[in-house]
Tab-separated table of C-alpha atoms in Angstrom:
chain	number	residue	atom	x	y	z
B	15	UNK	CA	43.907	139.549	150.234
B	16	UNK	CA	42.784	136.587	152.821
B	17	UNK	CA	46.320	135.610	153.469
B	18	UNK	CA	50.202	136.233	152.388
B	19	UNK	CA	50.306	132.398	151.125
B	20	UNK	CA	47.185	129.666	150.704
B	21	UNK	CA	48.914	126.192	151.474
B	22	UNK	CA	46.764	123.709	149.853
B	23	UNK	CA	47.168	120.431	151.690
B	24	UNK	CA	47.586	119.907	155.009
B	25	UNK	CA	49.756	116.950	154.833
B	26	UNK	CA	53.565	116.567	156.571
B	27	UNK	CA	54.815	119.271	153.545
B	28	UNK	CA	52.226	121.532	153.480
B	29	UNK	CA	52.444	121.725	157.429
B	30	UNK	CA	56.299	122.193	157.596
B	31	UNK	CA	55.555	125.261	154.538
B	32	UNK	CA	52.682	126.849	156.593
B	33	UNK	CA	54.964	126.794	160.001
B	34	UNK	CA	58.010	128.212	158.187
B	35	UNK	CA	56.117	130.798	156.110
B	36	UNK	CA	54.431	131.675	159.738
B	37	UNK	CA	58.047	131.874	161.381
B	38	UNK	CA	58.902	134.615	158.238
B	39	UNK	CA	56.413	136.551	159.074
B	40	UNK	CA	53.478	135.951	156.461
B	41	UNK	CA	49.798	135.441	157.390
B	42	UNK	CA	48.867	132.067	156.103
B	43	UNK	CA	45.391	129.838	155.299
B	44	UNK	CA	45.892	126.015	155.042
B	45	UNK	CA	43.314	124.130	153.164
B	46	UNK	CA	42.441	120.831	153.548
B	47	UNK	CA	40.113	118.499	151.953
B	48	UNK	CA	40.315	115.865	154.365
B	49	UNK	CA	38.157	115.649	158.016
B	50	UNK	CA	42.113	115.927	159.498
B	51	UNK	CA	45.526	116.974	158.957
B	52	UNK	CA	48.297	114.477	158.138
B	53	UNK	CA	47.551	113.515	154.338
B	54	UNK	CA	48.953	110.019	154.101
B	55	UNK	CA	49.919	110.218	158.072
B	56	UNK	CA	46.569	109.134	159.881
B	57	UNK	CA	45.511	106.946	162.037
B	58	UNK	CA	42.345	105.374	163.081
B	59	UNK	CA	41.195	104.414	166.333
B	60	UNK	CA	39.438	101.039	166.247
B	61	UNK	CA	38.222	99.342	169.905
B	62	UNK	CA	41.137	101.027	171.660
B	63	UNK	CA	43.160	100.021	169.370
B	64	UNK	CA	45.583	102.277	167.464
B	65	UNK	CA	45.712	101.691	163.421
B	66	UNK	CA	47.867	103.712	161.286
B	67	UNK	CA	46.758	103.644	157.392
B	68	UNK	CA	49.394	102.243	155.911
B	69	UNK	CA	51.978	100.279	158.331
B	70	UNK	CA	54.582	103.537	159.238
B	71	UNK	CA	56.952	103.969	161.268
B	72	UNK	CA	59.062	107.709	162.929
B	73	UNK	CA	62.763	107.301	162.344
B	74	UNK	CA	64.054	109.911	164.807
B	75	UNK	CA	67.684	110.425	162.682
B	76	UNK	CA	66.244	112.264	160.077
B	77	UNK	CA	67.883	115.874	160.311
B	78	UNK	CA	64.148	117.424	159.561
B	79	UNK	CA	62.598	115.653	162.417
B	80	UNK	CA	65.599	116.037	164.573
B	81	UNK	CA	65.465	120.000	163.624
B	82	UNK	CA	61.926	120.958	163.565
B	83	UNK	CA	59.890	117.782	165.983
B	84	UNK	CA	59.607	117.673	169.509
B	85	UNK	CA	60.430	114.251	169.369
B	86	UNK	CA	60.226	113.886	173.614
B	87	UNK	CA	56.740	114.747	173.456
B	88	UNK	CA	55.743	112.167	170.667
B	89	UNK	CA	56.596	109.326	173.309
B	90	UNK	CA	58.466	107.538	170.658
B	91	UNK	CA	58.180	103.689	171.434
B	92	UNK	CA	60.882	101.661	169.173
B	93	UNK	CA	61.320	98.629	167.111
B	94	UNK	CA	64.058	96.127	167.434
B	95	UNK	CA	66.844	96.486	165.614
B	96	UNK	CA	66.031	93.566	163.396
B	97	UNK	CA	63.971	91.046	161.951
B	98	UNK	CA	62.527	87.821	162.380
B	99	UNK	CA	63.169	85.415	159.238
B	100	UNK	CA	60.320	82.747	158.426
B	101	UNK	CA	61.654	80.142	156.210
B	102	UNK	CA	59.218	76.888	155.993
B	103	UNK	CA	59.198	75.675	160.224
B	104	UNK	CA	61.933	77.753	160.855
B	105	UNK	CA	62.477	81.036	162.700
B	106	UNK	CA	65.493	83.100	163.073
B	107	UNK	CA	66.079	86.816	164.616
B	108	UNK	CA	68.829	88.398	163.110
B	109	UNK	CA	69.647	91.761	165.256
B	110	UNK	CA	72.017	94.258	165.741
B	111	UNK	CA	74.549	92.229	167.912
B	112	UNK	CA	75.013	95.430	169.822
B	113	UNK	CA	71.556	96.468	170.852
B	114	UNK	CA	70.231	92.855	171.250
B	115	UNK	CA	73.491	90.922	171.889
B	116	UNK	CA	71.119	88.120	173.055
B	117	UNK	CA	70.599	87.123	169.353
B	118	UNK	CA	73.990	88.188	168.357
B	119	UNK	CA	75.433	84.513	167.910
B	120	UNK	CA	72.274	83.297	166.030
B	121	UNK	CA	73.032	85.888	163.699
B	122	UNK	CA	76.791	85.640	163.132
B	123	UNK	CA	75.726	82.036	162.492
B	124	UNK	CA	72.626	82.373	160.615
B	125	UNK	CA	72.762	80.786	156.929
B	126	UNK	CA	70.704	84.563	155.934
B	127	UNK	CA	73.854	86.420	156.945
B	128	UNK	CA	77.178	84.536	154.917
B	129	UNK	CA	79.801	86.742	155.057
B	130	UNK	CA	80.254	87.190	151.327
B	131	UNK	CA	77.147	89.091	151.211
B	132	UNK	CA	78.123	91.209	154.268
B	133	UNK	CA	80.864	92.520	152.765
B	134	UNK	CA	79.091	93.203	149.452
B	135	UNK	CA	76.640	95.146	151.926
B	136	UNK	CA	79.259	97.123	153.121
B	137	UNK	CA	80.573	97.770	149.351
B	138	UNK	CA	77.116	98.813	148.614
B	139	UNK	CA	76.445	101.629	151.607
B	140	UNK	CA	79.537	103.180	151.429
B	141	UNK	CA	78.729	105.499	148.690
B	142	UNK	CA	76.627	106.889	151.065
B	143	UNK	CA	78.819	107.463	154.291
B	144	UNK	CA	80.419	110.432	153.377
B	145	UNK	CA	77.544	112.581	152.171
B	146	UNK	CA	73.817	111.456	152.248
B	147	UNK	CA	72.785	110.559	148.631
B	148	UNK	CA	69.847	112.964	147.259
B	149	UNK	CA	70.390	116.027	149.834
B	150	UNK	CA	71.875	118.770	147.853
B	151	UNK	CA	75.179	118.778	146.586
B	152	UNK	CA	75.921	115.403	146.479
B	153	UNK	CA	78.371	114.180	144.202
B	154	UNK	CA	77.275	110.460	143.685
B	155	UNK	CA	74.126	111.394	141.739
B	156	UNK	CA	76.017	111.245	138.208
B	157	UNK	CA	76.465	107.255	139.491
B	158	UNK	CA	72.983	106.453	140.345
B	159	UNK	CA	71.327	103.319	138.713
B	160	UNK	CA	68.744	101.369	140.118
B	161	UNK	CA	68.474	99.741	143.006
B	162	UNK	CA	68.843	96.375	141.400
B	163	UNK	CA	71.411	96.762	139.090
B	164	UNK	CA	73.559	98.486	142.136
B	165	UNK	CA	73.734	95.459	144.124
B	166	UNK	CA	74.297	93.463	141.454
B	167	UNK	CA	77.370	95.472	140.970
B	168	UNK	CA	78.861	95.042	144.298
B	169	UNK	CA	78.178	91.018	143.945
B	170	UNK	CA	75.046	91.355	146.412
B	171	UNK	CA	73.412	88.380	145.380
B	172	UNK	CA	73.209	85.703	147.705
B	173	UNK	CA	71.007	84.799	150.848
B	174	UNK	CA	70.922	88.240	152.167
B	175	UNK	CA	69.895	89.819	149.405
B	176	UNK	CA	66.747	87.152	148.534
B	177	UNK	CA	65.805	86.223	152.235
B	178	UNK	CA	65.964	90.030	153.636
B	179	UNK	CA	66.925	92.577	151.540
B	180	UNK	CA	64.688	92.402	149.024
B	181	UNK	CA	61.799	91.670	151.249
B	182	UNK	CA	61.965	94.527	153.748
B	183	UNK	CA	63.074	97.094	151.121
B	184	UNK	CA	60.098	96.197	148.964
B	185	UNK	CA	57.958	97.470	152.323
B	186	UNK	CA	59.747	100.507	153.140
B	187	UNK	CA	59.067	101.710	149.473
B	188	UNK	CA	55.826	99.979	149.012
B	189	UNK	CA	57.418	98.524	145.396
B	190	UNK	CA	58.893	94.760	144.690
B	191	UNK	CA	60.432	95.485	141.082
B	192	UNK	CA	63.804	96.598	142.478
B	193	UNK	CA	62.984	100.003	139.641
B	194	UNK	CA	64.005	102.708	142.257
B	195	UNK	CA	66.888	104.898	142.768
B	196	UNK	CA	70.104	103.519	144.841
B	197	UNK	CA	70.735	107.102	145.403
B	198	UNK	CA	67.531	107.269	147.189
B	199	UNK	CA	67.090	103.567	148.793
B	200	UNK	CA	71.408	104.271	149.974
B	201	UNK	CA	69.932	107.063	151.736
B	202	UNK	CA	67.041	105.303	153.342
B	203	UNK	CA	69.522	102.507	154.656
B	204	UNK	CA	71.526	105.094	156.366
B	205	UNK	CA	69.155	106.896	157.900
B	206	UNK	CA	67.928	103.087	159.385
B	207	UNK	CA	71.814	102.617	160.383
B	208	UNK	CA	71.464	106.065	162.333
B	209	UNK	CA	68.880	105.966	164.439
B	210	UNK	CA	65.482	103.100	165.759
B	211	UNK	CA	62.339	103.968	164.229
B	212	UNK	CA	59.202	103.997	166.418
B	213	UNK	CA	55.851	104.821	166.416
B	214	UNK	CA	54.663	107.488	168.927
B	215	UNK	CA	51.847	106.651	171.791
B	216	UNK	CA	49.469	108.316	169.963
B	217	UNK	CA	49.660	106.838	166.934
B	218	UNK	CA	51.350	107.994	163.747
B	219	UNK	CA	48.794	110.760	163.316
B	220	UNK	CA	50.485	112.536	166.580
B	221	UNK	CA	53.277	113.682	164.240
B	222	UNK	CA	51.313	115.891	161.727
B	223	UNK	CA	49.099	116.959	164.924
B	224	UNK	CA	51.877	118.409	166.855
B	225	UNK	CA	53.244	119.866	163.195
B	226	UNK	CA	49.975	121.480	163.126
B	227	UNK	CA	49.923	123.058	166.673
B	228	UNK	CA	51.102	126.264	166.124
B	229	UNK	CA	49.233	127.079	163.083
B	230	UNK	CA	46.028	126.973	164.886
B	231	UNK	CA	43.280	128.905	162.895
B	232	UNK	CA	44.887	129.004	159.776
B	233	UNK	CA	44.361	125.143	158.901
B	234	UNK	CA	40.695	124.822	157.591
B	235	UNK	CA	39.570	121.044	157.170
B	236	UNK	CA	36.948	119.688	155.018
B	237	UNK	CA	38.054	123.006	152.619
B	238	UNK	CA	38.663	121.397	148.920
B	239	UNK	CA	40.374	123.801	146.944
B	240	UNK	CA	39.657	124.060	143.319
B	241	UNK	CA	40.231	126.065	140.136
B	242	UNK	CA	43.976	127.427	141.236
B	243	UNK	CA	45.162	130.056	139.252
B	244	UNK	CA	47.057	133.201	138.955
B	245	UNK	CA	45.106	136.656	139.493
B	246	UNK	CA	46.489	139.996	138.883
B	247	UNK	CA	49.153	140.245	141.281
B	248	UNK	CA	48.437	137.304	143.410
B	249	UNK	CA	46.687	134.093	142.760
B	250	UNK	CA	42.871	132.798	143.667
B	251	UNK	CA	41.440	129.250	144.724
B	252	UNK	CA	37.640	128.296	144.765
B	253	UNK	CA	36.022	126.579	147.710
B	254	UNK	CA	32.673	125.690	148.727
B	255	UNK	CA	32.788	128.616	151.157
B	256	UNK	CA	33.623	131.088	148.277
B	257	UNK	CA	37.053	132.338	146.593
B	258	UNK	CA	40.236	132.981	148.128
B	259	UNK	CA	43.019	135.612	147.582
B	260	UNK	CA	46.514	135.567	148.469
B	261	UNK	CA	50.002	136.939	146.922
B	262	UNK	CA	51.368	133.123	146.584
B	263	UNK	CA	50.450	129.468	146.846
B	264	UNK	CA	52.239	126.314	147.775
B	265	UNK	CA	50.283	123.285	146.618
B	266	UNK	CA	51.257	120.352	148.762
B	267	UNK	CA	48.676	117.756	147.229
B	268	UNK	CA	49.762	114.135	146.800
B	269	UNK	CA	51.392	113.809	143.215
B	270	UNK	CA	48.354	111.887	141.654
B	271	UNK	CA	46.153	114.898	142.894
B	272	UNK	CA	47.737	118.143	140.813
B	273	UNK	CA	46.136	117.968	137.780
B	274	UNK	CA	42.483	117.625	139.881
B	275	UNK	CA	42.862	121.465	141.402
B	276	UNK	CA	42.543	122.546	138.150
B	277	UNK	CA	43.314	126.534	136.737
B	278	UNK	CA	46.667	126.479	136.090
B	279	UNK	CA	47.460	123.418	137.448
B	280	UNK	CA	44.992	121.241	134.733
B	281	UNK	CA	47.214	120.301	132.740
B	282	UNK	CA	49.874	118.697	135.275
B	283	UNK	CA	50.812	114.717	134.731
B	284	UNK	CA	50.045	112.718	137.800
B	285	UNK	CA	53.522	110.662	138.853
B	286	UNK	CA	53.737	107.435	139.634
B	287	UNK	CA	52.921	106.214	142.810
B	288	UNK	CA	53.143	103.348	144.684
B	289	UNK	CA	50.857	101.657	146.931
B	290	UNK	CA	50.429	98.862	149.576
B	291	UNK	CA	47.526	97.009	151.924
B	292	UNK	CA	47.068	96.869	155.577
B	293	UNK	CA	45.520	94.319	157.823
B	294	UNK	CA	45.115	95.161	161.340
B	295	UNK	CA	44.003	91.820	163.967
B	296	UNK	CA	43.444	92.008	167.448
B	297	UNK	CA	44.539	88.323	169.006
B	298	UNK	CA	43.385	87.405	172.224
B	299	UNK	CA	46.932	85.619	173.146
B	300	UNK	CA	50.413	86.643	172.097
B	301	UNK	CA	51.596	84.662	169.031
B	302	UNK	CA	55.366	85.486	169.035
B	303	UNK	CA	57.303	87.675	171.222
B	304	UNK	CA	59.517	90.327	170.066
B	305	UNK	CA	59.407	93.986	168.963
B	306	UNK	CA	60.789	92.860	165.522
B	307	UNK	CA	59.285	92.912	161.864
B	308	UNK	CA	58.725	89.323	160.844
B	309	UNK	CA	59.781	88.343	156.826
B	310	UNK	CA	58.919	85.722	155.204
B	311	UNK	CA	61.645	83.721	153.185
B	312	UNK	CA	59.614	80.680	152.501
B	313	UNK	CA	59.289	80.933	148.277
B	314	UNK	CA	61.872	78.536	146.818
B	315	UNK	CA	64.688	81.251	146.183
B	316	UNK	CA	63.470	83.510	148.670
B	317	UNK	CA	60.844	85.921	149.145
B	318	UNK	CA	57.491	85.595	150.540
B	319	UNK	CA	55.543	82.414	149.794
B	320	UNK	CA	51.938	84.086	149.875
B	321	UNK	CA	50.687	87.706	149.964
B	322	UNK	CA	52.269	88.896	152.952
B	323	UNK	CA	55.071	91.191	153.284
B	324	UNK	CA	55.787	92.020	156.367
B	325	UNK	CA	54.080	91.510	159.358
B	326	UNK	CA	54.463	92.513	163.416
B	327	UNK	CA	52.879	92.298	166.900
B	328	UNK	CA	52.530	95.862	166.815
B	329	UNK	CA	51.876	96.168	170.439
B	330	UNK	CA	55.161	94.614	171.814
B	331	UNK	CA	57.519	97.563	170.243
B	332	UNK	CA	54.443	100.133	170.815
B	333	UNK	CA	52.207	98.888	173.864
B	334	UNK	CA	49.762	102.249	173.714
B	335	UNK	CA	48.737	100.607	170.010
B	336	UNK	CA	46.655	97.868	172.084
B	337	UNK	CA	44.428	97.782	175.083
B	338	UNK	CA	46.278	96.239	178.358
B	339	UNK	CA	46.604	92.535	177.888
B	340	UNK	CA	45.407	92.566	174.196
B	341	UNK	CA	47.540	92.518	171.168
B	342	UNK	CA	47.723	93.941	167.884
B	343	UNK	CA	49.124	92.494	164.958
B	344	UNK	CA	49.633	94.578	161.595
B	345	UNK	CA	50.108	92.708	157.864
B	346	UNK	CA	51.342	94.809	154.540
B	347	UNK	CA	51.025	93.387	151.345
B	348	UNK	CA	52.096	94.999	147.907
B	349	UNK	CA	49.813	96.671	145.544
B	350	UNK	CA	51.798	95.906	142.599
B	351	UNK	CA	52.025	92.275	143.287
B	352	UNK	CA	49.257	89.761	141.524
B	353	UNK	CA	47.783	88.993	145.148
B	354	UNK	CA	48.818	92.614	146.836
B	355	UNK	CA	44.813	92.572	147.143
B	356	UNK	CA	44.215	89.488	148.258
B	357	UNK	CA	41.222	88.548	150.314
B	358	UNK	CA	40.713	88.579	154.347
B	359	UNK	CA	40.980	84.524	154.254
B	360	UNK	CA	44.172	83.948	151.967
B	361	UNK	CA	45.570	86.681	154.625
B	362	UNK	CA	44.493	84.695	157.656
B	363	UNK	CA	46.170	81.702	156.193
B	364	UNK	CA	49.182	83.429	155.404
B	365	UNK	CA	49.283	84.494	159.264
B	366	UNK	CA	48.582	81.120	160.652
B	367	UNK	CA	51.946	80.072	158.614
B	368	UNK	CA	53.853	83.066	159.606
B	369	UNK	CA	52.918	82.624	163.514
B	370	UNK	CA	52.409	78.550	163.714
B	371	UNK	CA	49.316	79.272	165.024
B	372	UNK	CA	45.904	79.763	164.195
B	373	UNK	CA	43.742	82.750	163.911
B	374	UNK	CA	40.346	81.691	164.362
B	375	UNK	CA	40.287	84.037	167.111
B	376	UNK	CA	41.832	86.663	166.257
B	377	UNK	CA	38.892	90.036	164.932
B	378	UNK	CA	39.932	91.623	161.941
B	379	UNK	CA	39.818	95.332	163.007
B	380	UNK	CA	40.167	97.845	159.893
B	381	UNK	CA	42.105	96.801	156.244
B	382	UNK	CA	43.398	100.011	154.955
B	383	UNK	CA	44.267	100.019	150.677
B	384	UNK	CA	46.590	102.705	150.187
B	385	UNK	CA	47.340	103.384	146.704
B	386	UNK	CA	49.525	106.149	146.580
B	387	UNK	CA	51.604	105.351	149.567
B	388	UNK	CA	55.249	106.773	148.152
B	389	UNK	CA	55.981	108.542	144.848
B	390	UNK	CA	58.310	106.112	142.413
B	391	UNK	CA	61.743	107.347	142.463
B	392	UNK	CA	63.559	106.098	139.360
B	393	UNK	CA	67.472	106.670	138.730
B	394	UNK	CA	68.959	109.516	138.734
B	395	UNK	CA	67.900	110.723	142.223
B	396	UNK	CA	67.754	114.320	141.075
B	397	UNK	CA	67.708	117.389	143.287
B	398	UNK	CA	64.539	119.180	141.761
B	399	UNK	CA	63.113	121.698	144.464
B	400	UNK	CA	60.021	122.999	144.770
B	401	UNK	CA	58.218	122.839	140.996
B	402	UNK	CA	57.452	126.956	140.017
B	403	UNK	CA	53.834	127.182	137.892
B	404	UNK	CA	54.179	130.498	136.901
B	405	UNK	CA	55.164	133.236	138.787
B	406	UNK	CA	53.175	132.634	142.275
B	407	UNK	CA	52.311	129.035	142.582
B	408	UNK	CA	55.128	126.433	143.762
B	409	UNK	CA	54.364	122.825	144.163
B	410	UNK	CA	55.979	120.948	147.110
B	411	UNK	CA	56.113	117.521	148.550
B	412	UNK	CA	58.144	114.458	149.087
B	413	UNK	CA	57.875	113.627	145.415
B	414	UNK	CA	59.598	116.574	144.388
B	415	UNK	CA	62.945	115.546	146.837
B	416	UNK	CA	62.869	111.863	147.916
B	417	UNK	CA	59.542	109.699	149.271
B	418	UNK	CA	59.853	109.812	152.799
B	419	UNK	CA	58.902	111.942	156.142
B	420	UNK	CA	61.948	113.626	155.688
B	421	UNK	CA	61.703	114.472	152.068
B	422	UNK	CA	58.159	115.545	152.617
B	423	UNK	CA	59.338	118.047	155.348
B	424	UNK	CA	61.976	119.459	153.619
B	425	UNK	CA	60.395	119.744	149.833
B	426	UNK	CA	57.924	122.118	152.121
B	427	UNK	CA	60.586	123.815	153.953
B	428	UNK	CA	62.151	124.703	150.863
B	429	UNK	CA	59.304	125.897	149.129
B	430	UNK	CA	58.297	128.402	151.988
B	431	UNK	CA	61.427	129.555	151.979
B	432	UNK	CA	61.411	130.277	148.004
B	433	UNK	CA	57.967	131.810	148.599
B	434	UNK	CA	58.883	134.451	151.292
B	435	UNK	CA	61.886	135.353	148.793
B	436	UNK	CA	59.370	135.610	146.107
B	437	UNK	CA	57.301	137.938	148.630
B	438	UNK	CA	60.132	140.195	149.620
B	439	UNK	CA	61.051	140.884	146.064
């Protein structure tokens, strides 16, 4: 045998398997296809300038990075607690009136924020106060609808919901049809309410780096796996470098990716997915201030009034992202919106609305496309665990417990931990 356990993928899951299958004891080999570990969590260095693919953030309050990241050593630089609204001319930063009580008036006041819909807000997260919705055992799984129809329920219809809401949710999870679990998105919200996401000073690929530290020679890059199947007592993987033995295997591939490994694994349906755009722009001069996420509530109704989604001055919440005394700006749009691929000009315009200012100027560093950003998570947000092919092949990753870091880390927690019992039987 080459190993106890091949971990194919060397993404956020496959990482957190390989370290807690090294912890138990068992000799491990990590293969990944790509020039890099992280999967979906890279990031490119452009100029100086730091681009992650994909616009991510770190939210320190998840219990997996809390438990198994050195979160210190990331250098974790945060985002306001908040979000600048665009509306036609106008501008306003709702915050948390705690942590920015500078803009706690204008948001008390702001026409975004009437107090019907903050109570219906309150209705709708407190299903998820006692117990985090999707962790095992929770009880409100049997109630789970989608996210839609949920606040619709608690009478979360007005202002909030069309000018915010529905805007920045449709980033986080890469998806504007409202289709995904309110277990899931509850859970999401929470986790926001609990601690400031950040990005560290190295970028977002820092996290998966550090993940990898410890695993030194047993993660080999630019190592596609193929042809996964059960041998004998054990299973076997092809490679360009020849075939591989080992008494187990975690496959930590991205959903849309199974069925290409092949062997036993053929015949496996590729999940939905989700996907978004980046745009990253270095500017010369500041266009706004603020370490907030801008949203655009411009479209009659509300919602964005041309492709983008989101969009920040990267630089002011993470300063290592840009070169001293230049700024980077990041735009997301949605893949599963009519102009989610719109061109580099209809994005500039979009910008020069969004700021009030123009962008002649500003250089157009790297556009990332990334298709498969999160797995969908319809209603009900069930607890599913590590998928067994066989008798000695589990499949792990954050599509198998919820889409985020967290669920990626703790889908491969979970499956090393089935493994080793597998091992010891």
């Amino acid at each position: 045998m080459d190993a106890d356990v091949i971990v194919i993928g060397a993404g956020l899951a496959g990482l957190q398997a390989a370290r807690r299958l090294q912890r138990l004891g068992h000799a491990v080999a990590v293969l990944e296809a790509g020039d890099a570990v992280g999967g979906r969590v890279r990031t490119d260095v452009v100029d100086g300038f730091r681009c992650d693919r994909g616009f991510q953030v770190l939210n320190p309050a998840y219990s997996a990075v809390r438990e198994w990241i050195d979160v210190p050593a990331l250098g974790l630089q945060r985002f306001g607690v908040g979000a600048v609204i665009r509306n036609g001319r106008r501008t306003t930063t709702l915050a948390h009136p705690l942590r920015h009580p500078q803009h706690a008036l204008a948001t008390l006041r702001s026409r975004h924020t009437p107090t019907t819909d903050l109570l219906a807000l309150a209705r709708w997260i407190a299903p998820g106060l006692p117990r985090l919705p999707g962790v095992r055992g929770s009880s409100t799984q049997d109630l789970d609808r989608t996210l839609d129809a949920s606040l619709d329920a608690v009478g979360l219809t007005g202002r909030l919901r069309r000018d915010v809401l529905d805007t920045f949710l449709a980033g986080v999870l890469a998806d504007s049809t409202g289709e995904n679990s309110a277990a899931y998105v509850r859970m999401l919200v929470r986790y926001f309410a609990l601690g400031t996401p950040g990005l560290p000073q190295e970028g977002m690929q820092a996290l998966p780096e550090q993940m990898a530290g410890s695993l030194g020679d047993s993660v080999r890059l630019r190592t596609a796996a193929r042809d996964l199947r059960h041998s004998g007592t054990g299973v076997e993987v092809s490679t360009d470098s020849g075939t591989l033995r080992a008494r187990a295997a975690v496959v930590a591939v991205g959903v849309e990716q199974l069925g290409e490994l092949g062997g036993d694994l053929a015949d496996h349906p590729a999940g939905e997915t989700h996907g978004l755009t980046t745009w990253w722009f270095r500017a010369p001069e500041l266009p706004r201030s603020g370490p907030f996420l801008m949203l655009d509530a411009s479209r009659p109704g509300g919602g964005p009034a041309g492709p983008i989604w989101n969009t920040a001055v990267v630089s002011q919440a993470a300063p290592s992202y840009a070169p001293a005394g230049e700024h980077l700006i990041q735009a997301t749009t949605l893949l599963d919106r009519p102009d989610g691929l719109a061109e580099e000009a209809a994005v500039r315009r979009d910008l020069e609305r969004l700021y009030q200012t123009s962008t002649r100027d500003w250089e157009m560093l790297i556009h990332h496309v990334v298709p498969h950003t999160l797995p969908a998570m319809p209603p009900p947000l069930v607890d599913q665990g590590p998928e067994r092919i066989g008798q000695r092949i589990l499949v792990a990753g954050d599509h198998r417990e919820n889409g985020s870091i967290q669920g990626a880390m703790v889908s491969g927690d979970r499956a090393a931990r089935t493994v080793s019992r597998l091992l010891a039987a």
